[in-house]
């Protein structure tokens, strides 16, 4: 154990109660994030859904983010889907 004591001049003064930080939550406010259209209607619709989070408290953001993520994942999956094979023309087997 140490017997060292700081000089009274180096001890910080206590913060006055009026200057104490406030821990009250602020009301929801838009973040002002610009969403640039991608040109893909499905993706743009999902990104516009992010604006719904602007008016929710922080604990409501998760639901919006998960919904948007699920929708974007579905859009990407749809891009990977193989198109149906083209119908083959009927052959006239006359020789």
PDB file of C-alpha atoms in Angstrom:
ATOM      1  CA  UNK A   1       0.000   0.000   0.000  1.00  0.00           C
ATOM      2  CA  UNK A   2       1.256   3.496  -0.787  1.00  0.00           C
ATOM      3  CA  UNK A   3       1.307   6.458   1.546  1.00  0.00           C
ATOM      4  CA  UNK A   4       1.459   8.871  -1.371  1.00  0.00           C
ATOM      5  CA  UNK A   5      -1.083  11.674  -1.218  1.00  0.00           C
ATOM      6  CA  UNK A   6      -1.571  14.211  -4.009  1.00  0.00           C
ATOM      7  CA  UNK A   7      -0.937  17.840  -3.317  1.00  0.00           C
ATOM      8  CA  UNK A   8      -4.103  19.789  -2.601  1.00  0.00           C
ATOM      9  CA  UNK A   9      -3.338  21.886  -5.683  1.00  0.00           C
ATOM     10  CA  UNK A  10      -3.497  18.828  -7.998  1.00  0.00           C
ATOM     11  CA  UNK A  11      -6.780  17.398  -6.703  1.00  0.00           C
ATOM     12  CA  UNK A  12      -9.585  18.245  -9.158  1.00  0.00           C
ATOM     13  CA  UNK A  13     -12.449  20.202  -7.762  1.00  0.00           C
ATOM     14  CA  UNK A  14     -15.840  18.583  -7.567  1.00  0.00           C
ATOM     15  CA  UNK A  15     -18.236  19.427 -10.385  1.00  0.00           C
ATOM     16  CA  UNK A  16     -21.015  21.711  -9.194  1.00  0.00           C
ATOM     17  CA  UNK A  17     -24.425  19.990  -9.253  1.00  0.00           C
ATOM     18  CA  UNK A  18     -25.796  22.464 -11.813  1.00  0.00           C
ATOM     19  CA  UNK A  19     -23.096  21.441 -14.336  1.00  0.00           C
ATOM     20  CA  UNK A  20     -23.680  17.696 -13.937  1.00  0.00           C
ATOM     21  CA  UNK A  21     -24.420  15.918 -17.218  1.00  0.00           C
ATOM     22  CA  UNK A  22     -28.019  15.134 -17.995  1.00  0.00           C
ATOM     23  CA  UNK A  23     -28.904  11.519 -18.688  1.00  0.00           C
ATOM     24  CA  UNK A  24     -32.408  12.236 -19.950  1.00  0.00           C
ATOM     25  CA  UNK A  25     -33.108  10.708 -23.336  1.00  0.00           C
ATOM     26  CA  UNK A  26     -33.601  13.038 -26.252  1.00  0.00           C
ATOM     27  CA  UNK A  27     -36.714  12.656 -28.388  1.00  0.00           C
ATOM     28  CA  UNK A  28     -36.306  10.824 -31.723  1.00  0.00           C
ATOM     29  CA  UNK A  29     -34.933  13.037 -34.477  1.00  0.00           C
ATOM     30  CA  UNK A  30     -34.047  12.364 -38.106  1.00  0.00           C
ATOM     31  CA  UNK A  31     -30.349  11.731 -38.670  1.00  0.00           C
ATOM     32  CA  UNK A  32     -30.415  13.472 -42.024  1.00  0.00           C
ATOM     33  CA  UNK A  33     -28.788  10.566 -43.867  1.00  0.00           C
ATOM     34  CA  UNK A  34     -29.274  10.955 -47.610  1.00  0.00           C
ATOM     35  CA  UNK A  35     -30.469   7.813 -49.361  1.00  0.00           C
ATOM     36  CA  UNK A  36     -29.306   7.792 -52.964  1.00  0.00           C
ATOM     37  CA  UNK A  37     -31.565   5.841 -55.334  1.00  0.00           C
ATOM     38  CA  UNK A  38     -29.919   2.750 -56.792  1.00  0.00           C
ATOM     39  CA  UNK A  39     -32.177   2.422 -59.815  1.00  0.00           C
ATOM     40  CA  UNK A  40     -33.420  -0.980 -58.633  1.00  0.00           C
ATOM     41  CA  UNK A  41     -37.003  -0.504 -57.452  1.00  0.00           C
ATOM     42  CA  UNK A  42     -36.910  -3.325 -54.888  1.00  0.00           C
ATOM     43  CA  UNK A  43     -33.696  -2.092 -53.276  1.00  0.00           C
ATOM     44  CA  UNK A  44     -34.831   1.541 -53.305  1.00  0.00           C
ATOM     45  CA  UNK A  45     -38.073   0.601 -51.537  1.00  0.00           C
ATOM     46  CA  UNK A  46     -36.106  -1.212 -48.820  1.00  0.00           C
ATOM     47  CA  UNK A  47     -33.752   1.726 -48.352  1.00  0.00           C
ATOM     48  CA  UNK A  48     -36.675   4.149 -48.051  1.00  0.00           C
ATOM     49  CA  UNK A  49     -37.968   1.960 -45.211  1.00  0.00           C
ATOM     50  CA  UNK A  50     -34.921   3.112 -43.212  1.00  0.00           C
ATOM     51  CA  UNK A  51     -36.603   6.527 -42.914  1.00  0.00           C
ATOM     52  CA  UNK A  52     -39.111   4.889 -40.551  1.00  0.00           C
ATOM     53  CA  UNK A  53     -36.337   4.592 -37.955  1.00  0.00           C
ATOM     54  CA  UNK A  54     -35.954   8.385 -37.884  1.00  0.00           C
ATOM     55  CA  UNK A  55     -39.150   8.759 -35.883  1.00  0.00           C
ATOM     56  CA  UNK A  56     -38.642   5.858 -33.464  1.00  0.00           C
ATOM     57  CA  UNK A  57     -36.732   5.704 -30.207  1.00  0.00           C
ATOM     58  CA  UNK A  58     -33.472   3.743 -30.413  1.00  0.00           C
ATOM     59  CA  UNK A  59     -35.036   0.523 -29.126  1.00  0.00           C
ATOM     60  CA  UNK A  60     -37.385   0.541 -32.139  1.00  0.00           C
ATOM     61  CA  UNK A  61     -34.572   0.744 -34.707  1.00  0.00           C
ATOM     62  CA  UNK A  62     -33.749  -2.953 -34.505  1.00  0.00           C
ATOM     63  CA  UNK A  63     -37.082  -4.023 -35.953  1.00  0.00           C
ATOM     64  CA  UNK A  64     -36.711  -1.628 -38.905  1.00  0.00           C
ATOM     65  CA  UNK A  65     -33.079  -2.626 -39.552  1.00  0.00           C
ATOM     66  CA  UNK A  66     -33.909  -6.328 -39.438  1.00  0.00           C
ATOM     67  CA  UNK A  67     -36.828  -5.818 -41.817  1.00  0.00           C
ATOM     68  CA  UNK A  68     -34.647  -3.885 -44.278  1.00  0.00           C
ATOM     69  CA  UNK A  69     -31.854  -6.447 -44.006  1.00  0.00           C
ATOM     70  CA  UNK A  70     -34.289  -9.300 -44.661  1.00  0.00           C
ATOM     71  CA  UNK A  71     -35.700  -7.470 -47.690  1.00  0.00           C
ATOM     72  CA  UNK A  72     -32.270  -6.675 -49.135  1.00  0.00           C
ATOM     73  CA  UNK A  73     -31.195 -10.284 -48.634  1.00  0.00           C
ATOM     74  CA  UNK A  74     -34.328 -11.415 -50.510  1.00  0.00           C
ATOM     75  CA  UNK A  75     -33.498  -9.007 -53.348  1.00  0.00           C
ATOM     76  CA  UNK A  76     -29.989 -10.430 -53.609  1.00  0.00           C
ATOM     77  CA  UNK A  77     -31.278 -13.989 -53.509  1.00  0.00           C
ATOM     78  CA  UNK A  78     -33.661 -13.179 -56.346  1.00  0.00           C
ATOM     79  CA  UNK A  79     -30.706 -11.973 -58.433  1.00  0.00           C
ATOM     80  CA  UNK A  80     -28.957 -15.309 -57.897  1.00  0.00           C
ATOM     81  CA  UNK A  81     -31.992 -17.363 -58.900  1.00  0.00           C
ATOM     82  CA  UNK A  82     -31.540 -19.069 -62.218  1.00  0.00           C
ATOM     83  CA  UNK A  83     -34.038 -18.070 -64.845  1.00  0.00           C
ATOM     84  CA  UNK A  84     -36.420 -20.731 -66.062  1.00  0.00           C
ATOM     85  CA  UNK A  85     -35.118 -22.539 -69.121  1.00  0.00           C
ATOM     86  CA  UNK A  86     -36.354 -21.157 -72.403  1.00  0.00           C
ATOM     87  CA  UNK A  87     -38.933 -23.359 -74.074  1.00  0.00           C
ATOM     88  CA  UNK A  88     -37.468 -25.426 -76.832  1.00  0.00           C
ATOM     89  CA  UNK A  89     -39.064 -25.002 -80.240  1.00  0.00           C
ATOM     90  CA  UNK A  90     -40.996 -27.927 -81.587  1.00  0.00           C
ATOM     91  CA  UNK A  91     -38.900 -29.772 -84.159  1.00  0.00           C
ATOM     92  CA  UNK A  92     -40.269 -30.847 -87.454  1.00  0.00           C
ATOM     93  CA  UNK A  93     -38.657 -34.216 -87.919  1.00  0.00           C
ATOM     94  CA  UNK A  94     -39.363 -34.470 -91.634  1.00  0.00           C
ATOM     95  CA  UNK A  95     -36.426 -35.402 -93.716  1.00  0.00           C
TER      96      UNK A  95
END
